[in-house]
Amino acid sequence: MKRSISALFCAAAVLLAGCSNGEQNVGASTAASAASENTQTETVFNSVSEEKIMDSLNNGIIIDEVSGNVYKKEINANPISASLFCADPTAVEYNGRLYVYGTNDAQQAEQSEKNDYDKIKTLVIFSTDDMVNWIYHGKIETGEIAPWIYNSWAPSIASRVEDGGLTHFYLYFSNSGNGVGVITSTDPVGPWSDPLGKPLVYQDMPGLENCPAPFDPGVCIDDNGTGWLTFGGGAPASGGEIHTNIPKIVKLGADMLSFDSEFVSIDAPYFFEASELNYIDGTYYYTYCNDWQQRGSEWDYDGIPTPPSCSMAYLTTKTPLDADSWEYRGAYFYNSGQNADGESGLRWGNNHTHFCEYQGTDYILHHTLILEESSGGTGGFRSLMVDYLPMDKTSGEIPITAASRRGVSQIKLLDPYSENSGALMFTSADIGYTEGTDPSSKSIEKGSWIYVRGADFGYGASEFTAKVKGKGRIEVRLDDISSEAAAFIEFDCGEYTNIRSSGFSNFEGRNHNIYFVFSDKDIELASWQFTKGEDKLRPEENISETEIEYETLVISAQAENPGPSPSAVLEMTSNGDYSVKSASFAKESEVLNLGFINTDENAKYMVYVKSLALETENGIVEIPVEVELDPKSNTDNGLANGWNGAELGSVIYGSEKCGLVAAETSIDWIGYRIALIEDGNEIPYTSITYNITVSGL
């Protein structure tokens, strides 16, 4: 009767703590559970949390609908966060986890429709140990820690074991465009302090006469324990120069809070911003973002291609204070809007990267506008990303690569039998977070859900236990959001309470993806774990079995004045009908073509465009198209465009009453733009949804 008595005391304690058992007969429930006593649950879970566990209610709550507001798909590891805008990454490894820090664009998004960065006074932290499931650790309140700042952008972090054996973290950040600040901690998630009470670098500082924006710090610590800092941004007032010598490097003092050398200029051609610094196998790597100016014949590096606009480039040296020793190596990362094939299908934007090696693999952290694109925004709010970095550390060569939606693969399976953070996820729909440095996830709407990739259920499962707050039901579904619940918990708790499921359905196999589906809004999930259900270990499965294979289709249209050009991206997992929406564009834009698909001579599919759905201020207008596109062809892979020679006023698709018509354009290098005409009136449209049928996969 050990568990029965224990459960009675648990129920009483929880009721006092503010968790109601509703209509349930507590005595009957605990007596029933005693019949299937499993002391392992209490032993395992309480060894982690040492808190009481309450049995789930069973009031029959039904979750008949799940949210479709998912902007990071289950098939892609990018972006890092499924719901938070953040940018300008840096990273540090500590106790086996990779901690990533970034500019908190979400703070700007809460206060403004456009991202001019002036509202941002916080930084964000995420961490991972498998590279695909990330814990959100909340915000660093930089404006409260260092109230003298203007803003806090673009952090760069380094750590070092100091005297006494304690690891210290030094986090440098841009004080708007006016300088660099630094905060410190002995824990990667804080608390943080401001040791200087003022900027470390400031505008018009002696030695910075040709550094108009001394921001975007990059820090590293070499094998001798010496710290180095780079920074700088902007361009000369005259403009149009290749060699500005604006970025600077300086040796840091032993305290990492002062300088132990003069500022030395780095000749970084086409320099713009986004300084970063890495120390790898005895070599210093300085990286930066190229500017947007037109490339001309004055390029003076033989054998090295001119860097693409707003791409990332790098230099190397072994003697960082010798300005002449820095060797320009070329561009290593395209702007997000570009790849080796041309247009990438992602929107063009600014660029900022960080190199990191984790568990023996080299990665590049960067940002794009991917989350904003998928949610239909146009304000310039960015998202953190991670891709592979193909670096040859022997030669220092880094071939140019591009941002990807797929991202990187999972490097280890998640342990479902350990206590896991409720803020851990691969992606989610309608999920927010509580405040603090140990936030819980929080459902925003009914049917919200969290998706965790690649859990190793080597011993099956007998129960699910979670620490929750709120009223409702959380269901555990394996591998498919529409599958039957393998377990559930119901609760009505005014305080955080550990709730145990009544059991767990039988399931086959070992590696599974997990969905946590929330019945109602305002449910908070602080932590969760499963109880082993079997003594014998199930046969091992390949870690990649939880990944979903797909083909990528990019449909690129073109809009000018003011743009940007819209692209629609579809990851196709099977034959069938799809609707894929382009990124939004300004209603004043002139649409010059309706889209062509990426050419792939090895493609094993065909695309039939049934119709186009155009988004207007008064709703969606659908125009029939009925055109087949062939990705293997260079000529049969596009819809109508403004250099096809159509007569002005002629109907391209649809009808005279409601259709797409060749209209006059202000652009002199093309014949016409493509206007939407309805009942004789032109209707501006701001996105294109392609309704297609895919066959042959």
PDB file of N, CA, C and O in Angstrom, residues 197-247:
ATOM      1  N   GLY A 197      30.731  49.358 -15.496  1.00  0.00           N
ATOM      2  CA  GLY A 197      29.780  50.448 -15.298  1.00  0.00           C
ATOM      3  C   GLY A 197      29.831  51.497 -16.385  1.00  0.00           C
ATOM      4  O   GLY A 197      29.311  52.614 -16.225  1.00  0.00           O
ATOM      5  N   LYS A 198      30.443  51.160 -17.506  1.00  0.00           N
ATOM      6  CA  LYS A 198      30.589  52.091 -18.626  1.00  0.00           C
ATOM      7  C   LYS A 198      31.018  51.278 -19.850  1.00  0.00           C
ATOM      8  O   LYS A 198      31.366  50.090 -19.730  1.00  0.00           O
ATOM      9  N   PRO A 199      31.053  51.887 -21.042  1.00  0.00           N
ATOM     10  CA  PRO A 199      31.487  51.147 -22.226  1.00  0.00           C
ATOM     11  C   PRO A 199      32.971  50.786 -22.163  1.00  0.00           C
ATOM     12  O   PRO A 199      33.784  51.516 -21.594  1.00  0.00           O
ATOM     13  N   LEU A 200      33.303  49.663 -22.763  1.00  0.00           N
ATOM     14  CA  LEU A 200      34.705  49.302 -22.947  1.00  0.00           C
ATOM     15  C   LEU A 200      35.271  50.038 -24.156  1.00  0.00           C
ATOM     16  O   LEU A 200      36.418  50.493 -24.146  1.00  0.00           O
ATOM     17  N   VAL A 201      34.463  50.166 -25.194  1.00  0.00           N
ATOM     18  CA  VAL A 201      34.814  50.902 -26.410  1.00  0.00           C
ATOM     19  C   VAL A 201      33.735  51.940 -26.652  1.00  0.00           C
ATOM     20  O   VAL A 201      32.545  51.655 -26.456  1.00  0.00           O
ATOM     21  N   TYR A 202      34.139  53.148 -27.051  1.00  0.00           N
ATOM     22  CA  TYR A 202      33.143  54.185 -27.289  1.00  0.00           C
ATOM     23  C   TYR A 202      33.523  54.998 -28.529  1.00  0.00           C
ATOM     24  O   TYR A 202      34.676  54.995 -28.981  1.00  0.00           O
ATOM     25  N   GLN A 203      32.555  55.674 -29.079  1.00  0.00           N
ATOM     26  CA  GLN A 203      32.765  56.465 -30.284  1.00  0.00           C
ATOM     27  C   GLN A 203      33.731  57.619 -30.006  1.00  0.00           C
ATOM     28  O   GLN A 203      33.726  58.193 -28.912  1.00  0.00           O
ATOM     29  N   ASP A 204      34.579  57.947 -30.985  1.00  0.00           N
ATOM     30  CA  ASP A 204      35.587  59.002 -30.874  1.00  0.00           C
ATOM     31  C   ASP A 204      36.644  58.702 -29.813  1.00  0.00           C
ATOM     32  O   ASP A 204      37.323  59.605 -29.316  1.00  0.00           O
ATOM     33  N   MET A 205      36.780  57.426 -29.468  1.00  0.00           N
ATOM     34  CA  MET A 205      37.838  57.015 -28.545  1.00  0.00           C
ATOM     35  C   MET A 205      39.195  57.247 -29.215  1.00  0.00           C
ATOM     36  O   MET A 205      39.323  57.052 -30.426  1.00  0.00           O
ATOM     37  N   PRO A 206      40.201  57.692 -28.513  1.00  0.00           N
ATOM     38  CA  PRO A 206      41.518  57.873 -29.117  1.00  0.00           C
ATOM     39  C   PRO A 206      41.988  56.598 -29.816  1.00  0.00           C
ATOM     40  O   PRO A 206      41.912  55.501 -29.254  1.00  0.00           O
ATOM     41  N   GLY A 207      42.437  56.739 -31.038  1.00  0.00           N
ATOM     42  CA  GLY A 207      42.870  55.601 -31.832  1.00  0.00           C
ATOM     43  C   GLY A 207      41.810  55.068 -32.773  1.00  0.00           C
ATOM     44  O   GLY A 207      42.075  54.171 -33.580  1.00  0.00           O
ATOM     45  N   LEU A 208      40.594  55.617 -32.687  1.00  0.00           N
ATOM     46  CA  LEU A 208      39.480  55.141 -33.526  1.00  0.00           C
ATOM     47  C   LEU A 208      38.996  56.232 -34.471  1.00  0.00           C
ATOM     48  O   LEU A 208      37.802  56.335 -34.762  1.00  0.00           O
ATOM     49  N   GLU A 209      39.923  57.029 -34.970  1.00  0.00           N
ATOM     50  CA  GLU A 209      39.539  58.180 -35.786  1.00  0.00           C
ATOM     51  C   GLU A 209      38.832  57.774 -37.085  1.00  0.00           C
ATOM     52  O   GLU A 209      38.005  58.507 -37.613  1.00  0.00           O
ATOM     53  N   ASN A 210      39.151  56.605 -37.635  1.00  0.00           N
ATOM     54  CA  ASN A 210      38.498  56.199 -38.886  1.00  0.00           C
ATOM     55  C   ASN A 210      37.574  54.983 -38.664  1.00  0.00           C
ATOM     56  O   ASN A 210      37.477  54.097 -39.506  1.00  0.00           O
ATOM     57  N   CYS A 211      36.906  54.973 -37.529  1.00  0.00           N
ATOM     58  CA  CYS A 211      35.976  53.879 -37.204  1.00  0.00           C
ATOM     59  C   CYS A 211      34.623  54.501 -36.863  1.00  0.00           C
ATOM     60  O   CYS A 211      34.322  54.762 -35.690  1.00  0.00           O
ATOM     61  N   PRO A 212      33.802  54.787 -37.881  1.00  0.00           N
ATOM     62  CA  PRO A 212      32.565  55.534 -37.639  1.00  0.00           C
ATOM     63  C   PRO A 212      31.580  54.845 -36.708  1.00  0.00           C
ATOM     64  O   PRO A 212      30.827  55.512 -36.010  1.00  0.00           O
ATOM     65  N   ALA A 213      31.557  53.517 -36.689  1.00  0.00           N
ATOM     66  CA  ALA A 213      30.628  52.786 -35.815  1.00  0.00           C
ATOM     67  C   ALA A 213      31.409  51.669 -35.124  1.00  0.00           C
ATOM     68  O   ALA A 213      31.499  50.551 -35.642  1.00  0.00           O
ATOM     69  N   PRO A 214      31.990  51.930 -33.953  1.00  0.00           N
ATOM     70  CA  PRO A 214      32.832  50.934 -33.285  1.00  0.00           C
ATOM     71  C   PRO A 214      32.000  49.875 -32.548  1.00  0.00           C
ATOM     72  O   PRO A 214      32.035  49.759 -31.317  1.00  0.00           O
ATOM     73  N   PHE A 215      31.241  49.091 -33.315  1.00  0.00           N
ATOM     74  CA  PHE A 215      30.342  48.102 -32.712  1.00  0.00           C
ATOM     75  C   PHE A 215      30.618  46.723 -33.313  1.00  0.00           C
ATOM     76  O   PHE A 215      31.647  46.489 -33.928  1.00  0.00           O
ATOM     77  N   ASP A 216      29.703  45.772 -33.104  1.00  0.00           N
ATOM     78  CA  ASP A 216      29.828  44.387 -33.576  1.00  0.00           C
ATOM     79  C   ASP A 216      31.130  43.756 -33.096  1.00  0.00           C
ATOM     80  O   ASP A 216      32.043  43.458 -33.881  1.00  0.00           O
ATOM     81  N   PRO A 217      31.249  43.492 -31.797  1.00  0.00           N
ATOM     82  CA  PRO A 217      32.489  42.911 -31.276  1.00  0.00           C
ATOM     83  C   PRO A 217      32.635  41.439 -31.647  1.00  0.00           C
ATOM     84  O   PRO A 217      31.656  40.720 -31.857  1.00  0.00           O
ATOM     85  N   GLY A 218      33.887  41.011 -31.724  1.00  0.00           N
ATOM     86  CA  GLY A 218      34.224  39.597 -31.857  1.00  0.00           C
ATOM     87  C   GLY A 218      35.353  39.293 -30.907  1.00  0.00           C
ATOM     88  O   GLY A 218      36.381  39.961 -30.936  1.00  0.00           O
ATOM     89  N   VAL A 219      35.186  38.281 -30.058  1.00  0.00           N
ATOM     90  CA  VAL A 219      36.189  37.997 -29.043  1.00  0.00           C
ATOM     91  C   VAL A 219      36.653  36.555 -29.162  1.00  0.00           C
ATOM     92  O   VAL A 219      35.895  35.668 -29.553  1.00  0.00           O
ATOM     93  N   CYS A 220      37.929  36.332 -28.850  1.00  0.00           N
ATOM     94  CA  CYS A 220      38.444  34.971 -28.735  1.00  0.00           C
ATOM     95  C   CYS A 220      39.549  34.965 -27.692  1.00  0.00           C
ATOM     96  O   CYS A 220      40.095  36.015 -27.323  1.00  0.00           O
ATOM     97  N   ILE A 221      39.856  33.775 -27.214  1.00  0.00           N
ATOM     98  CA  ILE A 221      40.959  33.579 -26.272  1.00  0.00           C
ATOM     99  C   ILE A 221      41.883  32.535 -26.871  1.00  0.00           C
ATOM    100  O   ILE A 221      41.443  31.454 -27.273  1.00  0.00           O
ATOM    101  N   ASP A 222      43.167  32.840 -26.970  1.00  0.00           N
ATOM    102  CA  ASP A 222      44.095  31.925 -27.628  1.00  0.00           C
ATOM    103  C   ASP A 222      44.637  30.887 -26.648  1.00  0.00           C
ATOM    104  O   ASP A 222      44.224  30.833 -25.477  1.00  0.00           O
ATOM    105  N   ASP A 223      45.575  30.069 -27.132  1.00  0.00           N
ATOM    106  CA  ASP A 223      46.106  28.974 -26.309  1.00  0.00           C
ATOM    107  C   ASP A 223      46.875  29.466 -25.095  1.00  0.00           C
ATOM    108  O   ASP A 223      47.096  28.706 -24.136  1.00  0.00           O
ATOM    109  N   ASN A 224      47.326  30.708 -25.129  1.00  0.00           N
ATOM    110  CA  ASN A 224      48.045  31.282 -23.985  1.00  0.00           C
ATOM    111  C   ASN A 224      47.111  31.891 -22.951  1.00  0.00           C
ATOM    112  O   ASN A 224      47.581  32.453 -21.955  1.00  0.00           O
ATOM    113  N   GLY A 225      45.810  31.820 -23.217  1.00  0.00           N
ATOM    114  CA  GLY A 225      44.846  32.432 -22.309  1.00  0.00           C
ATOM    115  C   GLY A 225      44.675  33.914 -22.534  1.00  0.00           C
ATOM    116  O   GLY A 225      44.041  34.600 -21.733  1.00  0.00           O
ATOM    117  N   THR A 226      45.233  34.440 -23.635  1.00  0.00           N
ATOM    118  CA  THR A 226      45.144  35.861 -23.949  1.00  0.00           C
ATOM    119  C   THR A 226      43.879  36.153 -24.737  1.00  0.00           C
ATOM    120  O   THR A 226      43.556  35.438 -25.692  1.00  0.00           O
ATOM    121  N   GLY A 227      43.194  37.217 -24.370  1.00  0.00           N
ATOM    122  CA  GLY A 227      41.983  37.607 -25.060  1.00  0.00           C
ATOM    123  C   GLY A 227      42.247  38.625 -26.152  1.00  0.00           C
ATOM    124  O   GLY A 227      43.150  39.468 -26.034  1.00  0.00           O
ATOM    125  N   TRP A 228      41.443  38.539 -27.232  1.00  0.00           N
ATOM    126  CA  TRP A 228      41.551  39.457 -28.363  1.00  0.00           C
ATOM    127  C   TRP A 228      40.162  39.929 -28.736  1.00  0.00           C
ATOM    128  O   TRP A 228      39.196  39.165 -28.685  1.00  0.00           O
ATOM    129  N   LEU A 229      40.074  41.182 -29.143  1.00  0.00           N
ATOM    130  CA  LEU A 229      38.780  41.763 -29.483  1.00  0.00           C
ATOM    131  C   LEU A 229      38.866  42.479 -30.825  1.00  0.00           C
ATOM    132  O   LEU A 229      39.787  43.271 -31.056  1.00  0.00           O
ATOM    133  N   THR A 230      37.910  42.195 -31.704  1.00  0.00           N
ATOM    134  CA  THR A 230      37.750  42.963 -32.936  1.00  0.00           C
ATOM    135  C   THR A 230      36.413  43.690 -32.883  1.00  0.00           C
ATOM    136  O   THR A 230      35.501  43.297 -32.158  1.00  0.00           O
ATOM    137  N   PHE A 231      36.299  44.737 -33.685  1.00  0.00           N
ATOM    138  CA  PHE A 231      35.033  45.486 -33.753  1.00  0.00           C
ATOM    139  C   PHE A 231      35.118  46.453 -34.920  1.00  0.00           C
ATOM    140  O   PHE A 231      36.172  46.629 -35.541  1.00  0.00           O
ATOM    141  N   GLY A 232      34.015  47.106 -35.211  1.00  0.00           N
ATOM    142  CA  GLY A 232      34.002  48.145 -36.244  1.00  0.00           C
ATOM    143  C   GLY A 232      32.838  47.992 -37.189  1.00  0.00           C
ATOM    144  O   GLY A 232      32.285  46.900 -37.377  1.00  0.00           O
ATOM    145  N   GLY A 233      32.442  49.107 -37.787  1.00  0.00           N
ATOM    146  CA  GLY A 233      31.357  49.097 -38.751  1.00  0.00           C
ATOM    147  C   GLY A 233      31.241  50.435 -39.444  1.00  0.00           C
ATOM    148  O   GLY A 233      31.818  51.442 -39.020  1.00  0.00           O
ATOM    149  N   GLY A 234      30.496  50.424 -40.540  1.00  0.00           N
ATOM    150  CA  GLY A 234      30.261  51.658 -41.271  1.00  0.00           C
ATOM    151  C   GLY A 234      31.199  51.813 -42.449  1.00  0.00           C
ATOM    152  O   GLY A 234      32.004  50.931 -42.769  1.00  0.00           O
ATOM    153  N   ALA A 235      31.072  52.932 -43.115  1.00  0.00           N
ATOM    154  CA  ALA A 235      31.875  53.233 -44.305  1.00  0.00           C
ATOM    155  C   ALA A 235      32.272  54.702 -44.275  1.00  0.00           C
ATOM    156  O   ALA A 235      31.635  55.523 -43.613  1.00  0.00           O
ATOM    157  N   PRO A 236      33.330  55.061 -44.975  1.00  0.00           N
ATOM    158  CA  PRO A 236      33.734  56.471 -45.033  1.00  0.00           C
ATOM    159  C   PRO A 236      32.623  57.325 -45.638  1.00  0.00           C
ATOM    160  O   PRO A 236      31.823  56.853 -46.447  1.00  0.00           O
ATOM    161  N   ALA A 237      32.597  58.577 -45.257  1.00  0.00           N
ATOM    162  CA  ALA A 237      31.567  59.488 -45.768  1.00  0.00           C
ATOM    163  C   ALA A 237      31.631  59.603 -47.283  1.00  0.00           C
ATOM    164  O   ALA A 237      30.606  59.788 -47.946  1.00  0.00           O
ATOM    165  N   SER A 238      32.836  59.472 -47.848  1.00  0.00           N
ATOM    166  CA  SER A 238      32.984  59.585 -49.300  1.00  0.00           C
ATOM    167  C   SER A 238      32.341  58.416 -50.024  1.00  0.00           C
ATOM    168  O   SER A 238      31.821  58.553 -51.129  1.00  0.00           O
ATOM    169  N   GLY A 239      32.356  57.211 -49.395  1.00  0.00           N
ATOM    170  CA  GLY A 239      31.737  56.031 -49.980  1.00  0.00           C
ATOM    171  C   GLY A 239      32.508  55.478 -51.155  1.00  0.00           C
ATOM    172  O   GLY A 239      33.427  56.108 -51.687  1.00  0.00           O
ATOM    173  N   GLY A 240      32.130  54.264 -51.568  1.00  0.00           N
ATOM    174  CA  GLY A 240      32.679  53.673 -52.772  1.00  0.00           C
ATOM    175  C   GLY A 240      34.086  53.148 -52.662  1.00  0.00           C
ATOM    176  O   GLY A 240      34.712  52.819 -53.669  1.00  0.00           O
ATOM    177  N   GLU A 241      34.651  53.046 -51.465  1.00  0.00           N
ATOM    178  CA  GLU A 241      36.017  52.572 -51.307  1.00  0.00           C
ATOM    179  C   GLU A 241      36.035  51.069 -51.026  1.00  0.00           C
ATOM    180  O   GLU A 241      35.128  50.528 -50.400  1.00  0.00           O
ATOM    181  N   ILE A 242      37.089  50.408 -51.495  1.00  0.00           N
ATOM    182  CA  ILE A 242      37.267  48.986 -51.200  1.00  0.00           C
ATOM    183  C   ILE A 242      38.070  48.796 -49.919  1.00  0.00           C
ATOM    184  O   ILE A 242      37.729  47.986 -49.069  1.00  0.00           O
ATOM    185  N   HIS A 243      39.155  49.576 -49.753  1.00  0.00           N
ATOM    186  CA  HIS A 243      40.077  49.399 -48.632  1.00  0.00           C
ATOM    187  C   HIS A 243      39.892  50.559 -47.648  1.00  0.00           C
ATOM    188  O   HIS A 243      40.521  51.604 -47.783  1.00  0.00           O
ATOM    189  N   THR A 244      39.064  50.356 -46.642  1.00  0.00           N
ATOM    190  CA  THR A 244      38.778  51.434 -45.694  1.00  0.00           C
ATOM    191  C   THR A 244      39.588  51.323 -44.414  1.00  0.00           C
ATOM    192  O   THR A 244      39.745  52.316 -43.696  1.00  0.00           O
ATOM    193  N   ASN A 245      40.073  50.118 -44.093  1.00  0.00           N
ATOM    194  CA  ASN A 245      40.808  49.885 -42.842  1.00  0.00           C
ATOM    195  C   ASN A 245      39.999  50.277 -41.607  1.00  0.00           C
ATOM    196  O   ASN A 245      40.574  50.659 -40.582  1.00  0.00           O
ATOM    197  N   ILE A 246      38.699  50.173 -41.696  1.00  0.00           N
ATOM    198  CA  ILE A 246      37.835  50.550 -40.574  1.00  0.00           C
ATOM    199  C   ILE A 246      37.871  49.542 -39.426  1.00  0.00           C
ATOM    200  O   ILE A 246      37.972  49.935 -38.263  1.00  0.00           O
ATOM    201  N   PRO A 247      37.787  48.226 -39.668  1.00  0.00           N
ATOM    202  CA  PRO A 247      37.741  47.305 -38.521  1.00  0.00           C
ATOM    203  C   PRO A 247      39.039  47.315 -37.734  1.00  0.00           C
ATOM    204  O   PRO A 247      40.120  47.553 -38.284  1.00  0.00           O
TER     205      PRO A 247
END
